[in-house]
């Protein structure tokens, strides 16, 4: 009989089953679709959807690292997953969805305008394009290869140079580096399109001075705060401080879709950014497409994040770290501390040190053993002297555990595995 069911019915049933699966029987979201009893019947009859990780042989892991892009950053909370699944069921006009989303987010996040982008890096590209083109259709079509007569300089402090400069350079600009206030004041020319501030890195020129001087020259200031929530209030702190455009990553602390982000700020610049974005085809942003599922997922993630509480999140993360620390403390010479990075990833992390004369292993070996064990566990990349973002400590015999992306109960597993692996390396 299965072949008699229409394709559409099958898709409907499958997605209902997915939603039911994420909430349990009688959960939210189902009633509006088909009624609980029909959905419950479907749950028995229809497949739950194929687990493609299993089918492809890609093994998932316990995320004791944090929100790292190469580790797929975060998982969406159930209510966000449900909103995405619902959005996937119906077509809408993409422009109308962007328009409505922008209004909704601007109000919630207390700024002039908002755009859901395909990530913080995309927000940086679109913000730069906005500052160069300012709504001029011809300029929009010309960048990045024909910059004649267009502004093509972005001023940045030397300490704020980073790999994401490329997202601005995609628009045909060059980065003008400054170190002192005097150099900054002298760097403005009639070619200056924008300035960029890397929010997580303290640099000689502070935020307020940076904004004031740029505004004296009528130049907009971009702030890349991609990884800088929590606190929740950072979603409006920087626009209210005077930054004209602010970017956040959607898939990091907000736990939205990984291919989503927020561009927030001045309404005129947000409107100008949109003109450079998909679905407009002859634009620098055509490849930065966000689909309806991601747009809705981003909005749902903002709603979810706004419903959280900074103090409660911090308390929960400290408790997780402490449960792991309690296990590790049983290993001779092991010492633990809780470290909270100052701006990016501003949440409690567990840092473990030990005497490598007594515990004969390196952080890298521990990282490898956990990665290859059952279940797989990914420790923070700073472990063993790896790349340390956000000011995390890093050395050959330092282990860093990011606890904020753990699922309930996983802290116990991580603590047990760390204790086993360290204990096994103890010199007798
Ligand atoms: C993660 C990050 C980005 C990129 O964010 P995406 O959402 O992955 O595009 C940009 N800037 C900074 C500072 C980041 O930490």
CSV table of C-alpha atoms and ligand atoms in Angstrom, one decimal:
chain,number,residue,atom,x,y,z
A,1,UNK,CA,0.0,0.0,0.0
A,2,UNK,CA,2.9,2.3,0.7
A,3,UNK,CA,3.2,3.3,-3.0
A,4,UNK,CA,-0.4,4.5,-3.0
A,5,UNK,CA,0.3,7.3,-0.5
A,6,UNK,CA,1.0,10.5,-2.4
A,7,UNK,CA,4.5,12.1,-2.1
A,8,UNK,CA,3.0,15.1,-0.4
A,9,UNK,CA,1.1,13.1,2.2
A,10,UNK,CA,4.3,11.2,2.9
A,11,UNK,CA,6.2,14.4,3.4
A,12,UNK,CA,3.5,15.8,5.6
A,13,UNK,CA,3.4,12.6,7.7
A,14,UNK,CA,7.1,12.4,8.0
A,15,UNK,CA,7.5,16.0,9.2
A,16,UNK,CA,4.7,15.6,11.7
A,17,UNK,CA,6.5,12.5,13.0
A,18,UNK,CA,9.7,14.5,13.3
A,19,UNK,CA,7.9,17.2,15.3
A,20,UNK,CA,6.1,14.7,17.5
A,21,UNK,CA,9.5,13.0,18.0
A,22,UNK,CA,11.1,16.1,19.3
A,23,UNK,CA,8.3,16.9,21.9
A,24,UNK,CA,6.8,13.6,22.8
A,25,UNK,CA,3.2,12.7,22.5
A,26,UNK,CA,0.8,15.7,22.8
A,27,UNK,CA,3.6,18.1,22.4
A,28,UNK,CA,3.5,21.7,21.1
A,29,UNK,CA,3.2,22.4,17.5
A,30,UNK,CA,1.3,19.3,16.5
A,31,UNK,CA,-2.2,20.4,17.3
A,32,UNK,CA,-2.3,23.2,14.7
A,33,UNK,CA,-1.3,20.8,12.0
A,34,UNK,CA,-3.5,17.7,12.2
A,35,UNK,CA,-4.8,17.3,15.7
A,36,UNK,CA,-3.2,15.2,18.4
A,37,UNK,CA,-4.9,11.9,17.7
A,38,UNK,CA,-4.2,11.9,14.0
A,39,UNK,CA,-0.6,12.8,14.7
A,40,UNK,CA,-0.4,10.0,17.3
A,41,UNK,CA,-1.7,7.5,14.8
A,42,UNK,CA,0.8,8.8,12.2
A,43,UNK,CA,3.6,8.4,14.7
A,44,UNK,CA,3.0,4.7,14.7
A,45,UNK,CA,2.5,4.4,11.0
A,46,UNK,CA,5.1,6.6,9.5
A,47,UNK,CA,8.9,6.5,9.4
A,48,UNK,CA,10.7,9.0,11.7
A,49,UNK,CA,12.9,10.1,9.0
A,50,UNK,CA,16.3,8.6,8.0
A,51,UNK,CA,19.2,9.3,10.3
A,52,UNK,CA,21.6,10.4,7.6
A,53,UNK,CA,24.6,10.6,10.0
A,54,UNK,CA,24.1,6.9,10.5
A,55,UNK,CA,23.5,6.2,6.9
A,56,UNK,CA,26.6,8.2,5.9
A,57,UNK,CA,28.7,6.8,8.6
A,58,UNK,CA,29.4,10.1,10.2
A,59,UNK,CA,29.6,9.7,14.0
A,60,UNK,CA,28.3,12.4,16.2
A,61,UNK,CA,30.1,13.3,19.5
A,62,UNK,CA,29.6,14.9,22.9
A,63,UNK,CA,30.5,18.6,22.4
A,64,UNK,CA,32.8,19.5,25.3
A,65,UNK,CA,34.5,22.1,23.1
A,66,UNK,CA,32.1,25.0,22.6
A,67,UNK,CA,30.6,26.8,19.6
A,68,UNK,CA,33.3,26.0,17.0
A,69,UNK,CA,32.3,26.3,13.4
A,70,UNK,CA,34.3,23.1,12.3
A,71,UNK,CA,32.4,21.2,15.0
A,72,UNK,CA,29.1,22.5,13.7
A,73,UNK,CA,28.9,25.1,16.6
A,74,UNK,CA,25.7,24.3,18.5
A,75,UNK,CA,22.5,22.3,18.4
A,76,UNK,CA,19.2,24.1,18.1
A,77,UNK,CA,16.8,23.8,21.2
A,78,UNK,CA,13.7,21.7,20.5
A,79,UNK,CA,11.4,24.8,20.0
A,80,UNK,CA,13.8,26.1,17.4
A,81,UNK,CA,14.0,22.8,15.6
A,82,UNK,CA,10.2,22.6,15.7
A,83,UNK,CA,9.9,26.1,14.2
A,84,UNK,CA,12.3,25.2,11.4
A,85,UNK,CA,10.4,22.0,10.6
A,86,UNK,CA,7.1,23.9,10.4
A,87,UNK,CA,8.7,26.6,8.2
A,88,UNK,CA,9.9,23.9,5.8
A,89,UNK,CA,6.3,22.9,5.0
A,90,UNK,CA,5.1,25.9,3.1
A,91,UNK,CA,6.4,28.4,0.5
A,92,UNK,CA,6.5,32.1,1.3
A,93,UNK,CA,7.7,35.2,-0.6
A,94,UNK,CA,11.3,35.6,0.5
A,95,UNK,CA,11.2,39.4,0.4
A,96,UNK,CA,8.0,39.5,2.5
A,97,UNK,CA,9.7,37.1,5.0
A,98,UNK,CA,12.8,39.3,5.2
A,99,UNK,CA,10.7,42.4,5.6
A,100,UNK,CA,8.6,41.0,8.4
A,101,UNK,CA,11.6,39.4,10.1
A,102,UNK,CA,13.5,42.6,10.0
A,103,UNK,CA,10.7,44.6,11.7
A,104,UNK,CA,10.2,41.9,14.3
A,105,UNK,CA,13.8,41.6,15.2
A,106,UNK,CA,14.5,45.4,15.2
A,107,UNK,CA,11.7,45.8,17.8
A,108,UNK,CA,12.8,42.9,20.0
A,109,UNK,CA,16.5,43.9,19.8
A,110,UNK,CA,15.9,47.6,20.2
A,111,UNK,CA,17.6,48.8,17.0
A,112,UNK,CA,16.6,50.6,13.8
A,113,UNK,CA,16.8,47.7,11.5
A,114,UNK,CA,17.7,44.0,11.3
A,115,UNK,CA,18.6,41.4,8.7
A,116,UNK,CA,19.0,37.7,9.0
A,117,UNK,CA,22.2,36.8,7.1
A,118,UNK,CA,23.9,33.5,6.4
A,119,UNK,CA,26.2,34.1,9.4
A,120,UNK,CA,28.3,36.8,11.0
A,121,UNK,CA,30.9,36.7,8.2
A,122,UNK,CA,28.1,37.3,5.7
A,123,UNK,CA,26.9,40.2,7.9
A,124,UNK,CA,30.3,41.7,7.6
A,125,UNK,CA,30.3,41.4,3.8
A,126,UNK,CA,26.7,42.8,3.5
A,127,UNK,CA,27.5,45.6,6.0
A,128,UNK,CA,30.6,46.6,4.0
A,129,UNK,CA,28.6,46.5,0.7
A,130,UNK,CA,25.9,48.6,2.3
A,131,UNK,CA,28.5,51.3,3.4
A,132,UNK,CA,30.0,51.4,-0.1
A,133,UNK,CA,26.9,51.4,-2.2
A,134,UNK,CA,24.3,53.2,0.0
A,135,UNK,CA,21.4,51.9,-2.1
A,136,UNK,CA,23.0,52.9,-5.5
A,137,UNK,CA,21.9,50.2,-8.0
A,138,UNK,CA,24.8,50.8,-10.3
A,139,UNK,CA,27.4,50.6,-7.5
A,140,UNK,CA,25.7,47.4,-6.2
A,141,UNK,CA,26.3,45.8,-9.6
A,142,UNK,CA,29.9,47.0,-9.9
A,143,UNK,CA,31.5,45.9,-6.7
A,144,UNK,CA,33.9,44.2,-6.1
A,145,UNK,CA,35.7,44.4,-9.4
A,146,UNK,CA,34.9,47.9,-10.6
A,147,UNK,CA,35.5,50.3,-7.7
A,148,UNK,CA,36.3,53.5,-9.8
A,149,UNK,CA,34.7,56.4,-7.9
A,150,UNK,CA,33.5,54.3,-5.1
A,151,UNK,CA,34.7,54.3,-1.5
A,152,UNK,CA,37.1,51.4,-1.0
A,153,UNK,CA,38.8,51.8,2.4
A,154,UNK,CA,37.9,50.3,5.8
A,155,UNK,CA,39.9,51.5,8.8
A,156,UNK,CA,40.8,48.9,11.4
A,157,UNK,CA,43.1,48.9,14.5
A,158,UNK,CA,46.1,46.7,14.0
A,159,UNK,CA,45.1,44.5,16.9
A,160,UNK,CA,41.7,44.0,15.2
A,161,UNK,CA,43.1,42.5,12.0
A,162,UNK,CA,41.8,39.0,11.6
A,163,UNK,CA,40.8,36.3,9.1
A,164,UNK,CA,37.4,37.7,8.8
A,165,UNK,CA,38.8,40.8,7.1
A,166,UNK,CA,38.4,38.7,4.0
A,167,UNK,CA,34.6,39.0,4.4
A,168,UNK,CA,35.1,42.8,3.9
A,169,UNK,CA,37.7,42.4,1.1
A,170,UNK,CA,35.0,40.4,-0.8
A,171,UNK,CA,33.5,43.9,-1.5
A,172,UNK,CA,36.7,45.2,-3.2
A,173,UNK,CA,37.9,47.3,-0.2
A,174,UNK,CA,41.4,47.4,1.3
A,175,UNK,CA,42.0,47.5,5.0
A,176,UNK,CA,43.8,50.6,6.4
A,177,UNK,CA,45.6,49.8,9.6
A,178,UNK,CA,46.0,52.2,12.5
A,179,UNK,CA,47.5,51.8,16.0
A,180,UNK,CA,47.3,55.2,17.7
A,181,UNK,CA,44.5,57.8,18.0
A,182,UNK,CA,46.5,60.2,15.9
A,183,UNK,CA,46.9,57.7,13.1
A,184,UNK,CA,43.2,57.0,13.4
A,185,UNK,CA,42.2,60.6,13.0
A,186,UNK,CA,44.5,61.0,10.0
A,187,UNK,CA,43.4,57.8,8.3
A,188,UNK,CA,40.0,59.2,7.1
A,189,UNK,CA,39.9,60.1,3.5
A,190,UNK,CA,37.1,60.7,0.9
A,191,UNK,CA,37.6,56.9,0.2
A,192,UNK,CA,36.7,55.7,3.7
A,193,UNK,CA,33.6,53.6,3.5
A,194,UNK,CA,33.5,52.2,7.0
A,195,UNK,CA,35.5,51.3,10.1
A,196,UNK,CA,35.5,47.8,11.7
A,197,UNK,CA,35.9,46.9,15.4
A,198,UNK,CA,36.6,43.3,16.5
A,199,UNK,CA,34.6,43.4,19.7
A,200,UNK,CA,36.2,40.6,21.6
A,201,UNK,CA,39.7,42.1,21.5
A,202,UNK,CA,40.7,45.0,23.7
A,203,UNK,CA,42.7,47.4,21.6
A,204,UNK,CA,44.3,50.8,22.3
A,205,UNK,CA,41.3,52.8,21.0
A,206,UNK,CA,38.2,51.9,23.0
A,207,UNK,CA,34.7,51.6,21.6
A,208,UNK,CA,33.3,55.0,22.5
A,209,UNK,CA,36.3,57.0,21.2
A,210,UNK,CA,36.4,54.8,18.1
A,211,UNK,CA,32.8,55.6,17.3
A,212,UNK,CA,33.1,59.4,18.1
A,213,UNK,CA,36.0,60.0,15.8
A,214,UNK,CA,34.4,58.1,12.9
A,215,UNK,CA,31.1,59.9,13.3
A,216,UNK,CA,33.0,63.3,13.3
A,217,UNK,CA,34.0,62.2,9.7
A,218,UNK,CA,30.5,60.9,8.9
A,219,UNK,CA,31.8,57.4,8.6
A,220,UNK,CA,29.7,54.4,9.8
A,221,UNK,CA,31.2,51.9,12.4
A,222,UNK,CA,30.8,48.2,12.1
A,223,UNK,CA,31.2,46.0,15.2
A,224,UNK,CA,31.9,42.3,14.8
A,225,UNK,CA,30.4,40.8,18.0
A,226,UNK,CA,29.9,37.3,16.4
A,227,UNK,CA,30.7,35.2,19.5
A,228,UNK,CA,29.8,37.8,22.1
A,229,UNK,CA,26.6,36.6,23.7
A,230,UNK,CA,25.8,35.9,26.6
A,231,UNK,CA,25.2,38.3,28.2
A,232,UNK,CA,21.8,38.6,26.4
A,233,UNK,CA,21.9,42.4,26.6
A,234,UNK,CA,24.9,42.5,24.2
A,235,UNK,CA,22.3,42.0,21.5
A,236,UNK,CA,21.4,45.7,22.0
A,237,UNK,CA,24.3,47.1,24.0
A,238,UNK,CA,26.5,47.8,21.0
A,239,UNK,CA,23.9,49.3,18.7
A,240,UNK,CA,22.8,51.5,21.6
A,241,UNK,CA,26.5,52.5,22.2
A,242,UNK,CA,26.5,54.0,18.7
A,243,UNK,CA,27.8,51.3,16.4
A,244,UNK,CA,26.0,51.7,13.1
A,245,UNK,CA,26.1,48.0,12.3
A,246,UNK,CA,26.6,45.0,14.6
A,247,UNK,CA,27.0,41.4,13.6
A,248,UNK,CA,26.2,38.3,15.6
A,249,UNK,CA,26.6,34.6,14.6
A,250,UNK,CA,23.3,32.8,14.8
A,251,UNK,CA,24.7,29.3,15.5
A,252,UNK,CA,27.0,30.2,18.4
A,253,UNK,CA,25.6,31.3,21.8
A,254,UNK,CA,22.1,31.9,20.4
A,255,UNK,CA,21.9,28.3,19.2
A,256,UNK,CA,20.1,29.1,16.0
A,257,UNK,CA,20.9,27.5,12.6
A,258,UNK,CA,24.6,27.5,12.0
A,259,UNK,CA,24.2,29.1,8.6
A,260,UNK,CA,22.4,32.1,10.0
A,261,UNK,CA,23.4,35.3,11.7
A,262,UNK,CA,22.2,38.8,12.5
A,263,UNK,CA,23.1,42.2,11.0
A,264,UNK,CA,21.6,44.9,13.3
A,265,UNK,CA,21.8,48.6,13.2
A,266,UNK,CA,20.8,51.8,11.4
A,267,UNK,CA,17.7,51.3,9.3
A,268,UNK,CA,19.1,53.0,6.2
A,269,UNK,CA,22.2,50.8,6.2
A,270,UNK,CA,20.2,47.6,6.9
A,271,UNK,CA,18.0,48.5,3.9
A,272,UNK,CA,21.2,49.1,1.8
A,273,UNK,CA,22.6,45.8,3.0
A,274,UNK,CA,19.4,44.0,1.9
A,275,UNK,CA,19.8,45.3,-1.7
A,276,UNK,CA,23.2,43.5,-1.9
A,277,UNK,CA,21.7,40.3,-0.6
A,278,UNK,CA,20.1,37.2,-2.1
A,279,UNK,CA,17.6,36.9,-3.8
A,280,UNK,CA,18.9,40.0,-5.7
A,281,UNK,CA,21.0,38.3,-8.3
A,282,UNK,CA,23.5,40.8,-9.6
A,283,UNK,CA,25.0,41.4,-6.2
A,284,UNK,CA,28.0,40.5,-4.0
A,285,UNK,CA,25.6,38.7,-1.6
A,286,UNK,CA,23.8,36.4,-4.0
A,287,UNK,CA,25.8,33.5,-2.7
A,288,UNK,CA,25.0,34.4,0.9
A,289,UNK,CA,21.5,33.0,0.7
A,290,UNK,CA,19.5,32.3,3.8
A,291,UNK,CA,16.5,30.0,3.2
A,292,UNK,CA,13.1,30.4,4.9
A,293,UNK,CA,13.9,27.6,7.3
A,294,UNK,CA,17.1,29.4,8.5
A,295,UNK,CA,15.4,32.8,8.7
A,296,UNK,CA,12.5,31.4,10.8
A,297,UNK,CA,15.0,29.4,12.8
A,298,UNK,CA,17.1,32.5,13.6
A,299,UNK,CA,14.0,34.4,14.8
A,300,UNK,CA,12.9,31.4,16.9
A,301,UNK,CA,16.5,31.3,18.3
A,302,UNK,CA,16.3,35.0,19.2
A,303,UNK,CA,13.0,34.4,21.0
A,304,UNK,CA,14.5,31.4,22.8
A,305,UNK,CA,17.6,33.3,23.8
A,306,UNK,CA,15.6,36.3,25.1
A,307,UNK,CA,13.6,33.9,27.2
A,308,UNK,CA,16.8,32.7,29.0
A,309,UNK,CA,18.3,34.2,32.1
A,310,UNK,CA,22.0,35.1,32.3
A,311,UNK,CA,22.4,34.2,35.9
A,312,UNK,CA,20.6,30.9,35.5
A,313,UNK,CA,22.7,29.9,32.5
A,314,UNK,CA,25.9,30.8,34.4
A,315,UNK,CA,24.8,28.8,37.4
A,316,UNK,CA,24.0,25.7,35.2
A,317,UNK,CA,27.4,25.9,33.4
A,318,UNK,CA,29.3,26.2,36.7
A,319,UNK,CA,27.4,23.2,38.1
A,320,UNK,CA,28.4,21.2,35.0
A,321,UNK,CA,32.0,22.3,35.3
A,322,UNK,CA,32.0,21.4,39.0
A,323,UNK,CA,30.6,17.9,38.3
A,324,UNK,CA,33.5,17.2,35.9
A,325,UNK,CA,36.0,18.8,38.3
A,326,UNK,CA,34.8,16.5,41.1
A,327,UNK,CA,35.7,13.4,39.0
A,328,UNK,CA,39.0,14.8,37.8
A,329,UNK,CA,40.1,15.8,41.3
A,330,UNK,CA,40.5,12.0,42.1
A,331,UNK,CA,43.5,11.9,39.8
A,332,UNK,CA,46.8,12.6,41.6
A,333,UNK,CA,48.2,16.1,41.1
A,334,UNK,CA,45.2,17.2,39.0
A,335,UNK,CA,44.0,20.8,39.6
A,336,UNK,CA,41.0,22.4,38.2
A,337,UNK,CA,39.7,25.9,37.9
A,338,UNK,CA,36.8,27.6,36.3
A,339,UNK,CA,37.7,30.2,33.7
A,340,UNK,CA,35.3,32.7,32.1
A,341,UNK,CA,36.7,34.4,29.0
A,342,UNK,CA,36.1,38.2,29.2
A,343,UNK,CA,34.0,38.9,26.1
A,344,UNK,CA,33.7,36.1,23.4
A,345,UNK,CA,32.5,32.8,24.8
A,346,UNK,CA,31.8,34.6,28.1
A,347,UNK,CA,30.7,31.5,29.9
A,348,UNK,CA,32.4,29.2,32.5
A,349,UNK,CA,34.9,26.7,31.1
A,350,UNK,CA,36.7,24.1,33.1
A,351,UNK,CA,40.5,24.2,32.9
A,352,UNK,CA,42.5,21.2,34.1
A,353,UNK,CA,46.2,21.1,34.9
A,354,UNK,CA,48.3,18.2,36.2
A,355,UNK,CA,52.0,17.4,36.9
A,356,UNK,CA,53.1,15.7,33.7
A,357,UNK,CA,56.0,14.0,35.7
A,358,UNK,CA,53.3,12.1,37.6
A,359,UNK,CA,50.5,11.9,35.0
A,360,UNK,CA,52.5,10.8,31.9
A,361,UNK,CA,50.4,12.2,29.1
A,362,UNK,CA,49.9,15.3,27.1
A,363,UNK,CA,46.7,17.3,26.5
A,364,UNK,CA,46.9,16.3,22.9
A,365,UNK,CA,46.9,12.6,23.8
A,366,UNK,CA,44.0,13.1,26.1
A,367,UNK,CA,42.1,14.9,23.4
A,368,UNK,CA,42.8,12.1,20.9
A,369,UNK,CA,41.8,9.4,23.3
A,370,UNK,CA,38.5,11.1,24.1
A,371,UNK,CA,37.9,11.7,20.4
A,372,UNK,CA,38.5,8.1,19.6
A,373,UNK,CA,36.6,6.6,22.6
A,374,UNK,CA,33.1,5.5,23.1
A,375,UNK,CA,31.2,7.8,23.1
A,376,UNK,CA,33.3,10.3,21.1
A,377,UNK,CA,34.0,13.4,23.0
A,378,UNK,CA,35.5,16.7,21.6
A,379,UNK,CA,37.4,18.8,24.0
A,380,UNK,CA,38.1,22.5,23.6
A,381,UNK,CA,40.6,23.1,20.8
A,382,UNK,CA,42.9,25.0,23.3
A,383,UNK,CA,43.6,21.6,25.0
A,384,UNK,CA,47.2,20.5,24.7
A,385,UNK,CA,48.4,23.9,23.4
A,386,UNK,CA,46.1,24.2,20.5
A,387,UNK,CA,44.6,27.4,19.1
A,388,UNK,CA,43.2,29.3,22.1
A,389,UNK,CA,40.4,31.7,21.2
A,390,UNK,CA,38.7,34.1,23.6
A,391,UNK,CA,41.8,34.3,25.9
A,392,UNK,CA,41.5,30.6,27.1
A,393,UNK,CA,44.6,29.2,28.7
A,394,UNK,CA,46.5,26.8,26.5
A,395,UNK,CA,49.7,24.7,27.1
A,396,UNK,CA,50.8,21.1,26.4
A,397,UNK,CA,49.5,19.8,29.8
A,398,UNK,CA,46.4,22.0,30.0
A,399,UNK,CA,42.9,20.5,29.3
A,400,UNK,CA,40.1,22.8,28.5
A,401,UNK,CA,36.4,21.7,28.7
A,402,UNK,CA,33.7,23.8,27.2
A,403,UNK,CA,30.6,22.9,29.1
A,404,UNK,CA,27.9,25.1,27.6
A,405,UNK,CA,27.0,23.0,24.6
A,406,UNK,CA,26.7,19.7,26.6
A,407,UNK,CA,23.4,18.0,26.7
A,408,UNK,CA,21.9,17.1,30.1
A,409,UNK,CA,23.8,14.3,31.7
A,410,UNK,CA,26.8,14.5,29.4
A,411,UNK,CA,28.9,16.2,32.0
A,412,UNK,CA,29.0,13.0,34.0
A,413,UNK,CA,30.3,11.0,30.9
A,414,UNK,CA,32.9,13.6,30.2
A,415,UNK,CA,34.1,13.6,33.8
A,416,UNK,CA,34.3,9.9,33.9
A,417,UNK,CA,36.2,9.6,30.6
A,418,UNK,CA,38.7,12.3,31.7
A,419,UNK,CA,39.3,10.6,35.0
A,420,UNK,CA,39.8,7.2,33.3
A,421,UNK,CA,42.2,8.5,30.7
A,422,UNK,CA,44.3,10.6,33.2
A,423,UNK,CA,44.3,7.9,35.8
A,424,UNK,CA,45.6,5.3,33.3
A,425,UNK,CA,48.6,7.6,32.6
A,426,UNK,CA,49.5,7.9,36.3
A,427,UNK,CA,53.1,6.7,36.9
A,428,UNK,CA,53.1,4.0,39.6
B,1,LIG,C1,32.5,33.0,14.4
B,1,LIG,C2,33.0,34.4,14.1
B,1,LIG,C3,32.6,34.9,12.8
B,1,LIG,C4,31.9,34.1,11.8
B,1,LIG,O1,30.6,33.8,12.1
B,1,LIG,P1,29.7,32.9,11.2
B,1,LIG,O2,28.4,33.0,11.8
B,1,LIG,O3,30.3,31.5,11.2
B,1,LIG,O4,29.8,33.5,9.8
B,1,LIG,C5,33.0,36.2,12.5
B,1,LIG,N1,33.7,36.9,13.4
B,1,LIG,C6,34.0,36.4,14.6
B,1,LIG,C7,34.8,37.3,15.6
B,1,LIG,C8,33.7,35.1,15.0
B,1,LIG,O5,34.0,34.7,16.2
